[in-house]
Short mmCIF file of C-alpha atoms and ligand atoms in Angstrom, two decimals:
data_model
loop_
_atom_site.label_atom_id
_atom_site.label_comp_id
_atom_site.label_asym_id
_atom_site.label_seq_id
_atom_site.Cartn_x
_atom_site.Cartn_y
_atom_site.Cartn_z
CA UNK A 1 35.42 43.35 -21.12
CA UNK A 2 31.99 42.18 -21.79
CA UNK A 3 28.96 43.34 -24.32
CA UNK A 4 26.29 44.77 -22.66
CA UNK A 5 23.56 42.47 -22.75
CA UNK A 6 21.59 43.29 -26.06
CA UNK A 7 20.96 41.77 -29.12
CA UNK A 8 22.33 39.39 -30.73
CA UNK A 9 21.51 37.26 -28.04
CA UNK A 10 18.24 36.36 -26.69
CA UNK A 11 19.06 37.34 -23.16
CA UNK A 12 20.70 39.04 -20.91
CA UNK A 13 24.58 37.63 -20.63
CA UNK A 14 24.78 38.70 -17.64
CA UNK A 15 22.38 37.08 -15.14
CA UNK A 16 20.99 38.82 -12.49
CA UNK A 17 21.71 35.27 -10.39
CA UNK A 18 20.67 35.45 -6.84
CA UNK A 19 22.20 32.45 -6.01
CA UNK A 20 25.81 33.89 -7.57
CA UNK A 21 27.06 35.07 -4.13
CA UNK A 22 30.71 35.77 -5.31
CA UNK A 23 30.47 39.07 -6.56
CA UNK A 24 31.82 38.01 -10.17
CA UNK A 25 30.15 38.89 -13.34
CA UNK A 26 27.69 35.43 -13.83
CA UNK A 27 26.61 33.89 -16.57
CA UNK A 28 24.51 30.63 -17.30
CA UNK A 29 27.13 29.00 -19.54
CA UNK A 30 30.45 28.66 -20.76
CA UNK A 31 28.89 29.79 -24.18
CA UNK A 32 27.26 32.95 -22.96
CA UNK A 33 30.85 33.91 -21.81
CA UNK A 34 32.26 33.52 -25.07
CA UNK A 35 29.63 35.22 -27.24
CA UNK A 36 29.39 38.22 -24.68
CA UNK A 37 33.62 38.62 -23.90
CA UNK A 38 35.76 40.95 -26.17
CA UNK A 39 38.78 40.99 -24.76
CA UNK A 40 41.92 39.34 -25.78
CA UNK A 41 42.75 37.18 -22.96
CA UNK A 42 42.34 34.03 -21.59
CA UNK A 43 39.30 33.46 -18.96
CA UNK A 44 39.38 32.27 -15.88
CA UNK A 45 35.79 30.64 -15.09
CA UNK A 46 34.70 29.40 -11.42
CA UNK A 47 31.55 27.31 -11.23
CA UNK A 48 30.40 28.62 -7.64
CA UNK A 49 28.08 26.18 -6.84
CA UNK A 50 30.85 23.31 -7.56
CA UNK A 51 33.12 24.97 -4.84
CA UNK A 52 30.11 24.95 -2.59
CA UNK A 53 28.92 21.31 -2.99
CA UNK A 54 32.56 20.46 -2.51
CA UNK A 55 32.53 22.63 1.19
CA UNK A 56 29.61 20.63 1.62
CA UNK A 57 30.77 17.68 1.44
CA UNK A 58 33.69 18.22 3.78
CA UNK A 59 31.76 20.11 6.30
CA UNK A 60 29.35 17.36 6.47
CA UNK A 61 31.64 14.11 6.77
CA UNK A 62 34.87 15.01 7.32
CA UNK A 63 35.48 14.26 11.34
CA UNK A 64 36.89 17.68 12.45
CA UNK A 65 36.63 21.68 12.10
CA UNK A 66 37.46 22.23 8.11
CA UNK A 67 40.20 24.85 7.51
CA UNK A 68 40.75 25.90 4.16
CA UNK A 69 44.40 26.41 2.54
CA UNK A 70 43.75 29.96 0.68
CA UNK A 71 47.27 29.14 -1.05
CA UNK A 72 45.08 26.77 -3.26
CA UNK A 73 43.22 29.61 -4.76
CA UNK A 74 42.89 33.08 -2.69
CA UNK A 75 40.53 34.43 -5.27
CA UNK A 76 38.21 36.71 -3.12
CA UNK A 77 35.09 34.98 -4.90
CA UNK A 78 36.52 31.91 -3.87
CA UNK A 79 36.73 32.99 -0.15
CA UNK A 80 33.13 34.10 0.06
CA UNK A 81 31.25 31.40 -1.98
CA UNK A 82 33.14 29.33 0.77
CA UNK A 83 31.74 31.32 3.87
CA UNK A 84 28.69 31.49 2.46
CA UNK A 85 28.70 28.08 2.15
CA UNK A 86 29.83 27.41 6.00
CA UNK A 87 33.30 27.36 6.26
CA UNK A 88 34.41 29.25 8.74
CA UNK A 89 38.38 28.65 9.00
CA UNK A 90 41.22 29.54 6.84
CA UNK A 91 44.50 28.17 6.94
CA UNK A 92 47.18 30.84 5.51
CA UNK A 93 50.49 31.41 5.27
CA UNK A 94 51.69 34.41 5.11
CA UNK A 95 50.96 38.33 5.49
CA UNK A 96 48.80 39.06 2.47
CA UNK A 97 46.75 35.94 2.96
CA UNK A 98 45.90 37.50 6.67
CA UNK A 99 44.93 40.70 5.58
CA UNK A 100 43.66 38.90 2.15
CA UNK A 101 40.98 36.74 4.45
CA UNK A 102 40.49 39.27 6.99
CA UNK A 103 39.14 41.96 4.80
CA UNK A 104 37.30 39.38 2.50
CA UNK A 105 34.92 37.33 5.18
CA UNK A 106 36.28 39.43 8.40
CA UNK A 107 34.22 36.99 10.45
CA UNK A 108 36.43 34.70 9.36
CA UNK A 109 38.92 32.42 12.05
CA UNK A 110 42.74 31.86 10.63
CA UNK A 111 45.00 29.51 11.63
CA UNK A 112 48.65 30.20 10.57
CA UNK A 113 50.19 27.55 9.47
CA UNK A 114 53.44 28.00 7.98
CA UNK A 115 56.11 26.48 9.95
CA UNK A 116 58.69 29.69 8.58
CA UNK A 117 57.16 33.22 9.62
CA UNK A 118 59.36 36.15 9.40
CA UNK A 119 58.90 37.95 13.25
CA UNK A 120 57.31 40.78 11.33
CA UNK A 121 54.52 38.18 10.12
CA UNK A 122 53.75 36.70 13.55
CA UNK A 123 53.71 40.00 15.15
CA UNK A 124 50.99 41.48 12.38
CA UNK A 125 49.05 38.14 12.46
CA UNK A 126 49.05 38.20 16.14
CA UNK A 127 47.99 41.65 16.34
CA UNK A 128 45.24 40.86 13.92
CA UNK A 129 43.68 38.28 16.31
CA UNK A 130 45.47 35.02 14.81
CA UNK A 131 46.36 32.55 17.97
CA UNK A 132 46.77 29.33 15.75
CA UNK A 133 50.56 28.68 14.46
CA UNK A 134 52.31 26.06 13.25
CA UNK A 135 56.70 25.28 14.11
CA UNK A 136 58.77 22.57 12.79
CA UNK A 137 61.84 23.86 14.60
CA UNK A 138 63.03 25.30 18.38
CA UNK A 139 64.16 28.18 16.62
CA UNK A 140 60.56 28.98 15.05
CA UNK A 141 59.18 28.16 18.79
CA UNK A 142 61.81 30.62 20.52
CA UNK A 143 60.93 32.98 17.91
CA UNK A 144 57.24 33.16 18.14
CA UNK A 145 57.04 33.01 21.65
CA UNK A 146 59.72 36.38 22.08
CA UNK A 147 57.46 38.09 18.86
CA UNK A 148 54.49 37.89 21.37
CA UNK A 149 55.88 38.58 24.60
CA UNK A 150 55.70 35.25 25.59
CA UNK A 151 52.04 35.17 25.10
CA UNK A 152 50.13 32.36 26.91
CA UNK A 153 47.08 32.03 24.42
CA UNK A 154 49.19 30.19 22.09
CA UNK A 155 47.87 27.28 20.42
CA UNK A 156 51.05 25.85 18.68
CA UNK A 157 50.62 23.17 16.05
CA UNK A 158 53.86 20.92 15.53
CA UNK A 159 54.35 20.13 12.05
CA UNK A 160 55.88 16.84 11.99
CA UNK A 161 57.32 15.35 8.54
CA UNK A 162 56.08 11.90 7.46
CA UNK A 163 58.07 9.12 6.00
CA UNK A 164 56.84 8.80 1.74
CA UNK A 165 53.63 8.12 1.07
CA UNK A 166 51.38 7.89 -2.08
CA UNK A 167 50.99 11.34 -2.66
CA UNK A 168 51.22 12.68 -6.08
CA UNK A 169 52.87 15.53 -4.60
CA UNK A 170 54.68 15.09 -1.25
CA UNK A 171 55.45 17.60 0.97
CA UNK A 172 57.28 16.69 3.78
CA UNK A 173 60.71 17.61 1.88
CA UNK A 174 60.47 20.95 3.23
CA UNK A 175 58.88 21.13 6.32
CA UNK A 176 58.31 19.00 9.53
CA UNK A 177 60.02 17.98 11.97
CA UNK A 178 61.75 14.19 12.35
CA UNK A 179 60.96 12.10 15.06
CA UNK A 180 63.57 12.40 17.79
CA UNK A 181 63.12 16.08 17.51
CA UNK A 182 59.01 15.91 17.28
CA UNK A 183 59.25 13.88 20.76
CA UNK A 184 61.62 16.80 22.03
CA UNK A 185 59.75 19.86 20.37
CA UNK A 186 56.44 18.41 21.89
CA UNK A 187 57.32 19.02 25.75
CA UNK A 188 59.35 22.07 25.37
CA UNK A 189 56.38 23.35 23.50
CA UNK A 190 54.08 21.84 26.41
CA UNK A 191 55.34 24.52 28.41
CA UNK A 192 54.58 27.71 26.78
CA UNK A 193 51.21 26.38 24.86
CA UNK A 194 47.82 27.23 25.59
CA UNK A 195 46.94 24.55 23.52
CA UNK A 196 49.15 21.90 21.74
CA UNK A 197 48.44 20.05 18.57
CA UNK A 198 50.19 17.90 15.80
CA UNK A 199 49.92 18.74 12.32
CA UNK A 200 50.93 16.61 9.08
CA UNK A 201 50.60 17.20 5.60
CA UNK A 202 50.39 13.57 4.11
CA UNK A 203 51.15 15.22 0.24
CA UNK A 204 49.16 17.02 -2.12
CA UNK A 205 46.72 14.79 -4.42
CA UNK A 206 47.01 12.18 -1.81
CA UNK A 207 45.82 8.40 -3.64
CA UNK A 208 46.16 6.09 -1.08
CA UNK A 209 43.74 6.74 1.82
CA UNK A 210 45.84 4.60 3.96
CA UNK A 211 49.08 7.06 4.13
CA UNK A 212 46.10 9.07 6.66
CA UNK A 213 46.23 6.10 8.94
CA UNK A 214 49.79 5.82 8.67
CA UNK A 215 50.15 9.33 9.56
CA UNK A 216 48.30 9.02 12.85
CA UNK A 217 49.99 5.94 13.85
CA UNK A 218 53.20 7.98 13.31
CA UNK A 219 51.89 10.98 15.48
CA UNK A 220 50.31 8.41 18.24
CA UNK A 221 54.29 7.01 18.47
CA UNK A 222 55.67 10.67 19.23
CA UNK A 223 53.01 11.78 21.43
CA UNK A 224 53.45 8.87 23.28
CA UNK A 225 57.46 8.87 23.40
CA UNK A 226 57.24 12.69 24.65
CA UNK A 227 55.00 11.74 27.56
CA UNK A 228 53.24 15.09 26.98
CA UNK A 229 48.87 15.33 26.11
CA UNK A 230 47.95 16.62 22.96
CA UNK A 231 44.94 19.10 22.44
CA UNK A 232 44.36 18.61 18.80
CA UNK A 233 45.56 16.54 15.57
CA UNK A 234 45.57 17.88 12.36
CA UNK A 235 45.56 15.98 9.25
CA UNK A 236 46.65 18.68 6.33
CA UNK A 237 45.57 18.47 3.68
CA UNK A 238 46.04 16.21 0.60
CA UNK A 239 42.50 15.12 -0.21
CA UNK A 240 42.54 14.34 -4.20
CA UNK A 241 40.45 15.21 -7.23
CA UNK A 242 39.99 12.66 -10.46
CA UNK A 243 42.50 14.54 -12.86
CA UNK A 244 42.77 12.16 -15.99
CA UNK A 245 43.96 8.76 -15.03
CA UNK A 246 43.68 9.24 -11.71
CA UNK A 247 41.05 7.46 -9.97
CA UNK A 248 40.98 8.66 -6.51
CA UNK A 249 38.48 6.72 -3.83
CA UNK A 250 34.91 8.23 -2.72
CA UNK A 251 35.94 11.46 -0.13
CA UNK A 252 33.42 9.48 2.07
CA UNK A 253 36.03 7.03 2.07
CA UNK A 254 39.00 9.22 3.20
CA UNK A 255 36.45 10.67 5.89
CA UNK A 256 35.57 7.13 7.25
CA UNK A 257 38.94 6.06 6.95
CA UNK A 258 40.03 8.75 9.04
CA UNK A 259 37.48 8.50 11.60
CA UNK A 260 38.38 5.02 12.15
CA UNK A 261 42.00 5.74 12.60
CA UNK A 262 41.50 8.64 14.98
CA UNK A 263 39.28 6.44 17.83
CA UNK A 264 41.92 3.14 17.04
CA UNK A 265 44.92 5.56 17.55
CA UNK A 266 43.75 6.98 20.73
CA UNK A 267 42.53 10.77 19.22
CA UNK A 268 38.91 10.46 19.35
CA UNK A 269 38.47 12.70 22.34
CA UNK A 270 40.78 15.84 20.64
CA UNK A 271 39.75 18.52 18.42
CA UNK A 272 40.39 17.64 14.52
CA UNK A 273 41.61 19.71 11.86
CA UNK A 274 41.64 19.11 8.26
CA UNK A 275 42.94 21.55 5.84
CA UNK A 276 41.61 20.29 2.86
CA UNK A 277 43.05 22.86 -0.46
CA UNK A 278 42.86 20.99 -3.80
CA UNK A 279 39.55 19.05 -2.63
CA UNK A 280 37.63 22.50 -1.79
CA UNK A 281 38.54 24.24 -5.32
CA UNK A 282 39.85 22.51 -8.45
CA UNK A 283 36.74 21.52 -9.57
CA UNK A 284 35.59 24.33 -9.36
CA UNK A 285 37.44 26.45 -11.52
CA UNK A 286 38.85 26.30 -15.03
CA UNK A 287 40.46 28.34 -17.49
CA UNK A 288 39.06 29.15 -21.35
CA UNK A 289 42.41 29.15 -23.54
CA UNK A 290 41.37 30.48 -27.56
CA UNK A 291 43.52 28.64 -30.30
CA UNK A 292 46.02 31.71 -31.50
CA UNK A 293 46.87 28.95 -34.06
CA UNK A 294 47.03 25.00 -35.40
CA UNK A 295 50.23 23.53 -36.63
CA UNK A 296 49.18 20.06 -37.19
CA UNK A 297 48.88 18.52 -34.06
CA UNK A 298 50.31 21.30 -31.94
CA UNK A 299 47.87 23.74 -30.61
CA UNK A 300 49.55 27.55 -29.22
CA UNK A 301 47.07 29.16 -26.68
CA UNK A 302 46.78 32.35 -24.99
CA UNK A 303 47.62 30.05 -21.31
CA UNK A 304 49.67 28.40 -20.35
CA UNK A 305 53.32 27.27 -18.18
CA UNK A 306 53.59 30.73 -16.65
CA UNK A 307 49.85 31.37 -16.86
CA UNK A 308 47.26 28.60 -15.13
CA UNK A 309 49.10 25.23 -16.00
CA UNK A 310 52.29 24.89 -14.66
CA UNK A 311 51.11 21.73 -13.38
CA UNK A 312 50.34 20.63 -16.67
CA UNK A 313 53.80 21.69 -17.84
CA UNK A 314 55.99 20.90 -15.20
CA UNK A 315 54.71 17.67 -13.20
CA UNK A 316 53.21 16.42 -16.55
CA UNK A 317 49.92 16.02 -15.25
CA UNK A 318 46.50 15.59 -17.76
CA UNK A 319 43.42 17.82 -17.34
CA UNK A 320 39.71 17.56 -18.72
CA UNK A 321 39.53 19.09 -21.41
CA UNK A 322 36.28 20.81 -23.86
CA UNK A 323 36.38 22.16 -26.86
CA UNK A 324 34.43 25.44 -27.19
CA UNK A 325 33.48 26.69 -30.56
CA UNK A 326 31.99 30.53 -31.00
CA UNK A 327 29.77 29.87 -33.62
CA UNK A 328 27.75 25.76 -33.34
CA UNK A 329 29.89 23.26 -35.16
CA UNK A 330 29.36 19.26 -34.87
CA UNK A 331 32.18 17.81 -33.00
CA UNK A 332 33.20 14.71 -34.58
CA UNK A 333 36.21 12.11 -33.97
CA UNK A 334 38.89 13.66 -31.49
CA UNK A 335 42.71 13.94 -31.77
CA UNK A 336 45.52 14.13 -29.57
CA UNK A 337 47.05 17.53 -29.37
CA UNK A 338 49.84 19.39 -27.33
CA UNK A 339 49.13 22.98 -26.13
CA UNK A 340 51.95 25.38 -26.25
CA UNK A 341 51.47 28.66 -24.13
CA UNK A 342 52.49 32.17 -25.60
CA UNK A 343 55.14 33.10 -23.97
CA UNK A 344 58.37 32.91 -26.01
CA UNK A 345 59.95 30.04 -23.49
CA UNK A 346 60.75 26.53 -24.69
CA UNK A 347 59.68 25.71 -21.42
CA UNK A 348 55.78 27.19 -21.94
CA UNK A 349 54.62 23.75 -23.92
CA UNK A 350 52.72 21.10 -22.24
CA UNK A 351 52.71 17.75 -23.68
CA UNK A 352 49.00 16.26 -22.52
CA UNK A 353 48.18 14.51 -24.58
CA UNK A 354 44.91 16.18 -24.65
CA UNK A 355 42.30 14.84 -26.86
CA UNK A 356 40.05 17.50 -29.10
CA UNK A 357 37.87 17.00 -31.70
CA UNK A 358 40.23 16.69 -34.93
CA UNK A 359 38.88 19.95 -36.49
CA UNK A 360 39.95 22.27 -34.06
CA UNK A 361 40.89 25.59 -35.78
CA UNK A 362 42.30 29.25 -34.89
CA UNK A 363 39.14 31.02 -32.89
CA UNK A 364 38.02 28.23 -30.69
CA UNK A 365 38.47 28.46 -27.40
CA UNK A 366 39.94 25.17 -25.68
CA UNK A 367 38.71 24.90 -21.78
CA UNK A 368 40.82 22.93 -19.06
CA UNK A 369 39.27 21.92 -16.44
CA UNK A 370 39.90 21.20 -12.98
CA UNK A 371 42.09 24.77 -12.85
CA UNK A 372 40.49 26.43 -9.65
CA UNK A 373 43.67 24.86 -7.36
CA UNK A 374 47.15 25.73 -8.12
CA UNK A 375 45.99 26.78 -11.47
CA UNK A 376 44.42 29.94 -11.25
CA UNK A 377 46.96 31.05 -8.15
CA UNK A 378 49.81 30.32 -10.03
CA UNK A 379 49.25 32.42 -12.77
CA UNK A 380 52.54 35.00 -13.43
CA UNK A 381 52.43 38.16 -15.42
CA UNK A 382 55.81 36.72 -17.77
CA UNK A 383 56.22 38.33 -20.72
CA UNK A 384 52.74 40.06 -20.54
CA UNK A 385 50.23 37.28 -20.86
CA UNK A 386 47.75 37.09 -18.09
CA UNK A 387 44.21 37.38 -17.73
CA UNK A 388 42.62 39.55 -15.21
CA UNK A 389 39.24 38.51 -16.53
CA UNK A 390 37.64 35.86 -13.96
CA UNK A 391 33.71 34.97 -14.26
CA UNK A 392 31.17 33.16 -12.77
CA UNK A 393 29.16 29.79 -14.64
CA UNK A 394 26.09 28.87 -12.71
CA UNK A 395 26.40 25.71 -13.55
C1 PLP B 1 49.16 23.28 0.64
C2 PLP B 1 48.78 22.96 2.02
C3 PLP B 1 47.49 22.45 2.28
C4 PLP B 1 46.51 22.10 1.21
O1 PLP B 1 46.87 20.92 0.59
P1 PLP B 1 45.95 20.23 -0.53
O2 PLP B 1 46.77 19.08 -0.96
O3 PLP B 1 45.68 21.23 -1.58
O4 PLP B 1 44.70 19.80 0.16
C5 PLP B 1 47.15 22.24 3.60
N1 PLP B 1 48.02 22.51 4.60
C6 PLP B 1 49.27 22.99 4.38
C7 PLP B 1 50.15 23.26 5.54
C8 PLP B 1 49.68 23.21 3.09
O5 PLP B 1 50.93 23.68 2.86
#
């Protein structure tokens, strides 16, 4: 996929980077990957060392053990620049992200926290070692509990749902369980638990750091109308990144924030979890998209809907974009322009607006940013565009 690294260029493409622990092809720039690639694709790039000042950040303020959500990107460079950078527990959700995980950093600890597991999942997760699960439901409880033989090294998480919050992207529509039967679900799962814990999942791209306060305030009322002790809280997920006009608060701010709210709600002596997806990864990842070709201001790329920005399609949402150009051009007054994808559905067009410089012509290659969550992963093989090209930017 890529030139060997001779001339034209002055040096190597491909760096011999001893910092690039991800096992991707690595390169110094954006530009590098452009003059040395010769495929026909779009790229997916991952700037390692964002991903790893990002696990840095949460494993050095958040106020609890940091699990990551592999759903946000299970890339398996993704997974180890993350171990090598010190996290040490994975939250997954379903068979292939075990065995995914487990073969990638097999030191790895994985909590399983989908609150629907087929029996065959919980038996092959508990086989593999995996004592962490999550329930919303008795049914879900009576079915783990007969999958393992009544197993008492269970640590059971109860996912309870929350009422709306600020999230961009709520997800308690789906999963969690209400109040009355959270206060139930808690002492019948008292009983068979090693240990017991609460779990929440305040939304995805979560903008008001006050739902997290709101959440344990909810989960201090249900504890204390079930009359049962808690082990550990868990507080999902949710932590935001600054897409285009968003402007989410410091993460120091969530962390103190949170902190706060576990010692004034009574948790400060449990074990906390935070399963932090979006925060860990978007950042740190982004896809190069080349300009097939202009129609005024309509611009139809090789990704798109069905490849890395469904997001950007479907919820409407605005990424960073960068205009890349093969050969040096100046870059002069910008434009607003719409992106259509290249599969043959209406549906594969995504509005932005994103602004480019006005001259942007067939060749260049546009990069969106802020890709490597729920961009990358999404990524279908519809109508035969995909990329299976992913490199690293030391950047
Ligand atoms: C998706 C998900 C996460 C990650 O959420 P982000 O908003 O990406 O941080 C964490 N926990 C659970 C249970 C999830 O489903």
């Amino acid at each position: 996929m890529f030139k060997s690294g001779s001339a034209p260029l002055a040096r190597p493409a491909i760096l011999p980077d001893t910092s690039n622990r991800s096992g991707l092809p690595a390169f110094a720039s954006v530009g590098d990957v452009l003059r040395a690639y010769e495929g026909d694709d779009a790229i997916f790039v991952l700037y390692p060392k964002k991903i790893a000042a990002a696990a840095r950040t949460f494993l050095n303020g958040f106020p609890g053990k940091v699990l990551y959500a592999v759903k946000a990107n299970p890339h398996p460079a993704v997974l180890k620049t993350l171990w090598t950078s010190g996290v040490r527990n994975f939250d997954v959700a379903s068979t292939r992200e075990v065995d995914l995980v487990q073969s990638v950093v097999p030191g790895a600890k994985l909590f399983f926290m989908h609150p629907v597991k087929s029996r065959a999942a919980i038996r092959h997760a508990y086989e593999c070692g995996v004592r962490d699960f999550s329930f919303d439901s008795a049914d879900e409880l009576q079915k783990m509990l007969e999958v393992t033989g009544y197993a008492s090294d269970l640590t059971l998480h109860l996912r309870v749902a929350l009422p709306k919050g600020g999230a961009a992207m709520p997800l308690s529509g789906k999963f969690g369980a209400d109040r009355d039967q959270a206060v139930e679900l808690l002492g019948e799962a008292r009983r068979h638990a090693f240990k017991l814990g609460v779990t929440f999942h305040v939304g995805s791209q979560c903008l008001e750091i006050s739902d997290y306060d709101m959440a344990l305030a909810y989960v201090r009322s249900i504890v204390d109308a079930s009359g049962v002790e808690i082990d550990s809280i868990d507080c999902g997920g949710g932590f935001p990144v600054p897409y285009p006009g968003m402007s989410p608060r410091p993460m120091g701010e969530y962390f103190s924030a949170i902190r706060s709210s576990l010692s004034a709600h009574g948790f400060a002596g449990l074990q906390v979890l935070g399963e932090p997806g979006r925060a860990l990864c978007a950042q740190g990842g982004s896809t190069l998209a080349r300009v097939e070709l202009r129609k005024g201001g309509d611009l139809y790329l090789n990704d798109g809907s069905y490849g890395s920005l469904f997001d950007a399609a479907q919820c409407a949402w605005k990424f960073p974009v960068k205009l890349h150009t093969v050969e040096p051009r100046d870059q002069g007054e910008t434009e607003a322009f719409r992106f259509f994808g290249p599969t043959c559905d209406s549906l594969d067009v995504m509005n932005g607006p994103f602004e480019l410089p006005a001259d942007v012509q067939e060749g260049d290659w546009v990069e969106i940013c802020h890709l490597g969550a729920y961009g990358q992963a999404l990524s279908s093989r519809f109508n035969g565009f995909y990329s299976e090209t992913t490199v690293a930017v030391m950047a």
